[in-house]
Amino acid sequence: MAVTQRGIRLWRVLGWLVVGGAAVANLLNVALRPDDFQWDLKPFYYAERAFAQGLDPYPLASLHTAGAEPSMLFAFRYPLVTLALWWPLAGLNYLTAYYLWLVVKLGALVALIWLWRRHFVPDVDPLLFGALLVFGFNGALCEDLRAGNKIPFEQLALWAGLLCFLRGRYAWFAVLVALAAVFNLLPALLLGLLLFVPGPLRRRLGSIGLGLAVLAILVLGPYARHPELLPSYLGSISGVREVGSINPCALAFLDDLPERLERAKFLVRSPWTIPAIWSVYFAAIAGFGLCALRRFAQRGDRYGLVMVA
């Protein structure tokens, strides 16, 4: 039986009700239960308060001294410069900071979604795009909203940089990638895309150098004034990562994999286990990725390079 236009419209309305209802329910859940959500906000909020009081913001004890509840187990693990993002919130009580952060995050998400829709996936069906945002990748966007993480700001800077890359504005691309990499550093590897595009090598290497210089200044600059905090930062990033559903990323999976294999009797751990697993992972990424990058570079397809990256 042929599907009528009226039937299609009805199904689309139902689809939007499901997508919109899920999004609104998730937002209301976060807004109405401040004691249960945006747990990632707390380390940043109390680290900024601890730093303002002259304390080392990296030890968990400093965060407790600054007012964090004793049950809080997550410490601050990012470069000192990132505290500037939470500086306006630190003078507010936590509940006010909670809702202000939620509003600011929603603004960043709206800007990011607009950027994706306008410049990267303009031809994708709106309902499909909305469903992907709400339910895609195990509901990653909704989970981020519940966690209160800073990811939308990273992604906004990163995708704005990739848009500059597509338009050949390599210096802006490098600066924006550096801003996106301030938290976790690894996004700086995207600067390597400049090695695969046509144009004067000197210009491309200059843009890479600019990005690395901006990143180095942002990450290391504040420690010139507070050198005593640099060992605390280095110690924090060398610590054990959270694993499981609270940190669904490749790095946490690689950290967790040896223990799971050992419990399942598939592996006997040795000092070489983790380096071996990491080596296989990066070899696979480099092998498949470089082949694809070379193919798109030969075609002069910058959009393809972005998708591979």
XYZ file of C-alpha atoms in Angstrom:
309
model
C 0.000 0.000 0.000
C 1.337 3.388 -1.000
C 2.176 5.742 1.821
C 0.209 8.975 1.506
C 1.658 12.424 2.099
C -0.680 12.782 5.045
C 0.694 9.548 6.538
C 4.263 10.759 6.076
C 3.438 14.053 7.788
C 1.814 12.184 10.652
C 4.856 9.987 11.171
C 7.145 13.022 11.042
C 5.035 14.798 13.663
C 5.234 11.719 15.869
C 8.970 11.566 15.280
C 9.426 15.188 16.324
C 7.292 14.587 19.424
C 9.561 11.691 20.437
C 12.782 13.595 19.729
C 11.587 16.847 21.265
C 9.998 15.107 24.230
C 13.203 13.211 25.000
C 15.274 16.386 24.760
C 12.913 18.411 26.973
C 12.624 15.579 29.518
C 16.398 15.359 29.762
C 16.728 19.122 30.212
C 14.008 19.260 32.872
C 15.630 16.355 34.688
C 18.902 18.275 34.883
C 17.209 21.551 35.817
C 15.050 20.121 38.580
C 17.660 17.892 40.245
C 20.784 19.986 40.911
C 21.965 17.569 43.600
C 22.174 14.692 41.128
C 23.517 16.205 37.904
C 26.315 18.335 36.424
C 28.830 16.510 38.602
C 31.660 17.577 36.301
C 31.014 21.213 37.207
C 32.022 20.693 40.826
C 35.780 20.071 40.344
C 36.074 23.212 38.198
C 33.926 25.347 40.469
C 35.692 24.380 43.678
C 39.147 24.388 42.052
C 38.625 28.006 41.024
C 37.464 28.844 44.549
C 40.477 27.048 46.026
C 42.845 28.893 43.678
C 41.241 32.232 44.625
C 41.954 31.384 48.267
C 45.621 30.778 47.504
C 45.393 26.979 47.605
C 46.770 24.439 45.164
C 43.674 23.625 43.038
C 44.824 20.112 42.092
C 44.658 18.077 45.346
C 41.193 16.897 46.271
C 41.808 18.126 49.823
C 42.019 21.716 48.523
C 38.612 21.394 46.911
C 37.156 20.115 50.175
C 38.725 23.060 51.996
C 37.106 25.395 49.456
C 33.673 24.013 50.317
C 33.209 20.816 48.300
C 31.270 18.099 50.077
C 33.421 15.257 51.479
C 31.709 12.769 49.168
C 33.099 14.495 46.054
C 35.779 12.235 44.558
C 36.707 13.993 41.304
C 39.694 16.340 41.339
C 40.717 19.103 38.933
C 43.083 17.764 36.237
C 43.464 20.473 33.602
C 45.917 23.296 32.839
C 45.669 26.259 35.162
C 44.493 28.601 32.387
C 41.229 26.663 32.045
C 40.085 27.953 35.432
C 39.426 31.275 33.698
C 36.290 29.728 32.178
C 34.826 29.246 35.653
C 36.158 32.445 37.218
C 32.813 34.295 36.794
C 31.034 31.458 38.613
C 33.354 31.079 41.584
C 32.008 34.136 43.400
C 28.454 32.795 43.248
C 26.856 30.198 45.488
C 26.886 26.740 43.947
C 23.176 26.581 43.097
C 23.325 29.879 41.190
C 26.509 28.736 39.439
C 24.775 25.454 38.572
C 21.938 27.117 36.673
C 24.130 29.776 35.083
C 26.490 27.083 33.825
C 23.532 25.131 32.442
C 22.317 28.193 30.522
C 25.797 28.972 29.168
C 26.237 25.352 28.104
C 22.919 25.379 26.303
C 24.043 28.500 24.448
C 27.251 26.768 23.378
C 25.282 23.697 22.263
C 22.900 25.821 20.198
C 25.850 27.543 18.523
C 27.537 24.188 17.859
C 24.367 22.648 16.400
C 23.875 25.711 14.191
C 27.469 25.413 12.978
C 27.014 21.748 12.123
C 23.691 22.326 10.399
C 24.716 25.411 8.449
C 28.166 24.390 7.268
C 28.671 20.622 7.573
C 25.353 18.753 7.165
C 22.962 21.236 5.528
C 21.281 18.570 3.383
C 20.546 16.013 6.109
C 16.866 15.591 6.935
C 16.093 17.772 10.010
C 14.249 14.975 11.804
C 17.104 12.542 11.233
C 19.580 15.181 12.388
C 17.531 15.862 15.530
C 17.228 12.152 16.309
C 20.975 11.738 15.917
C 21.619 14.623 18.305
C 19.327 13.241 20.991
C 19.834 9.489 20.643
C 23.034 9.070 18.629
C 26.172 7.518 20.102
C 24.231 6.172 23.083
C 22.720 9.578 23.813
C 26.137 11.250 24.152
C 24.842 14.815 23.893
C 22.189 14.266 26.559
C 24.724 12.509 28.765
C 27.052 15.492 28.442
C 24.236 17.793 29.494
C 23.650 15.630 32.553
C 27.376 15.570 33.356
C 27.873 19.327 33.069
C 31.131 18.864 31.170
C 32.988 21.532 29.224
C 32.902 19.520 25.963
C 30.539 21.869 24.020
C 33.086 24.681 24.316
C 35.911 22.432 23.111
C 33.812 21.193 20.212
C 32.647 24.676 19.264
C 36.246 25.899 19.000
C 37.281 22.726 17.173
C 34.520 22.781 14.552
C 34.917 26.508 14.027
C 38.581 25.748 13.366
C 37.686 22.971 10.926
C 35.420 25.386 9.077
C 38.381 27.751 8.754
C 40.436 24.822 7.459
C 37.842 24.104 4.757
C 37.991 27.759 3.714
C 41.777 27.826 3.576
C 42.187 30.116 6.601
C 44.975 28.067 8.094
C 46.186 30.540 10.707
C 42.700 30.808 12.236
C 42.368 27.035 12.032
C 45.594 26.636 14.007
C 44.586 29.151 16.693
C 41.129 27.630 17.178
C 42.520 24.092 17.348
C 44.972 25.315 19.989
C 42.066 26.742 22.005
C 40.188 23.439 21.699
C 43.297 21.527 22.808
C 43.869 23.551 25.980
C 41.951 21.052 28.107
C 43.102 17.664 26.816
C 46.025 18.511 24.475
C 45.340 15.623 22.045
C 43.183 17.729 19.656
C 46.428 19.527 18.746
C 47.192 16.505 16.552
C 44.637 17.928 14.101
C 47.228 20.532 13.173
C 48.797 17.704 11.195
C 46.001 18.134 8.616
C 48.008 21.061 7.275
C 50.629 18.605 6.021
C 48.083 17.121 3.594
C 46.785 20.242 1.840
C 48.278 22.000 -1.174
C 50.018 25.314 -0.853
C 53.412 26.701 0.133
C 55.015 24.429 2.733
C 56.406 27.447 4.565
C 52.899 28.853 5.072
C 51.536 25.536 6.307
C 54.444 24.930 8.688
C 54.087 28.486 9.912
C 50.444 27.864 10.783
C 51.355 24.653 12.613
C 54.018 26.553 14.539
C 51.511 29.280 15.370
C 49.047 26.755 16.768
C 51.695 25.015 18.851
C 52.996 28.351 20.138
C 49.507 29.495 21.177
C 48.894 26.162 22.896
C 52.246 26.284 24.721
C 51.643 29.845 25.902
C 48.149 29.056 27.151
C 49.090 25.812 28.890
C 52.505 26.708 30.295
C 52.272 30.499 30.608
C 50.327 30.603 33.920
C 52.922 28.315 35.521
C 55.574 30.969 34.974
C 53.740 32.943 37.644
C 52.856 29.876 39.732
C 55.725 27.419 39.125
C 54.911 25.520 42.317
C 51.667 24.299 40.703
C 53.299 22.694 37.653
C 54.264 19.446 39.472
C 50.686 19.166 40.753
C 49.335 19.503 37.215
C 51.763 16.941 35.806
C 50.874 14.579 38.630
C 47.161 15.022 37.983
C 47.342 14.092 34.293
C 49.469 11.031 35.007
C 46.896 9.647 37.437
C 44.377 6.907 36.759
C 41.482 7.856 34.460
C 37.876 7.087 35.256
C 36.653 4.111 33.271
C 33.316 2.624 32.295
C 30.158 4.496 31.327
C 31.245 7.700 33.099
C 34.180 8.074 30.686
C 33.210 6.441 27.367
C 36.323 7.210 25.352
C 39.094 5.237 23.679
C 41.785 6.169 26.216
C 39.742 5.007 29.186
C 38.807 1.827 27.298
C 42.484 1.053 26.669
C 43.269 1.626 30.335
C 40.429 -0.657 31.408
C 40.912 -3.407 28.813
C 43.875 -5.260 30.434
C 42.072 -5.632 33.768
C 38.913 -6.910 32.086
C 40.856 -9.408 29.973
C 42.737 -10.588 33.049
C 39.492 -11.144 34.976
C 38.134 -13.121 32.019
C 41.276 -15.334 32.040
C 42.236 -14.182 28.528
C 45.383 -12.366 29.604
C 48.191 -12.490 32.136
C 49.326 -8.917 32.743
C 52.943 -7.834 32.515
C 54.721 -4.449 32.499
C 54.491 -4.558 28.688
C 50.746 -5.167 28.470
C 49.520 -1.566 28.376
C 52.323 -0.293 26.066
C 51.581 -3.197 23.713
C 47.843 -2.445 23.628
C 48.479 1.249 23.038
C 50.978 0.466 20.287
C 48.477 -1.750 18.456
C 45.765 0.890 18.814
C 47.868 3.760 17.504
C 49.352 1.623 14.733
C 45.834 0.761 13.541
C 44.699 4.393 13.696
C 47.827 5.620 11.919
C 47.732 2.880 9.298
C 44.120 3.315 8.221
C 44.074 7.059 8.816
C 47.206 7.925 6.852
C 46.081 5.875 3.860
C 42.743 7.697 3.770
C 44.375 11.081 4.321
C 46.759 10.499 1.417
C 43.879 9.585 -0.904
C 41.905 12.706 -0.049
C 45.061 14.836 -0.251
C 45.699 13.583 -3.791
C 42.174 14.643 -4.738
C 42.525 18.011 -2.992
C 39.430 17.143 -0.948
C 39.673 19.134 2.287
C 36.193 18.045 3.374
C 37.297 14.420 3.121
C 40.369 15.222 5.206
C 38.141 16.702 7.914
C 35.872 13.664 7.951
C 38.841 11.271 8.299
C 40.342 13.378 11.083
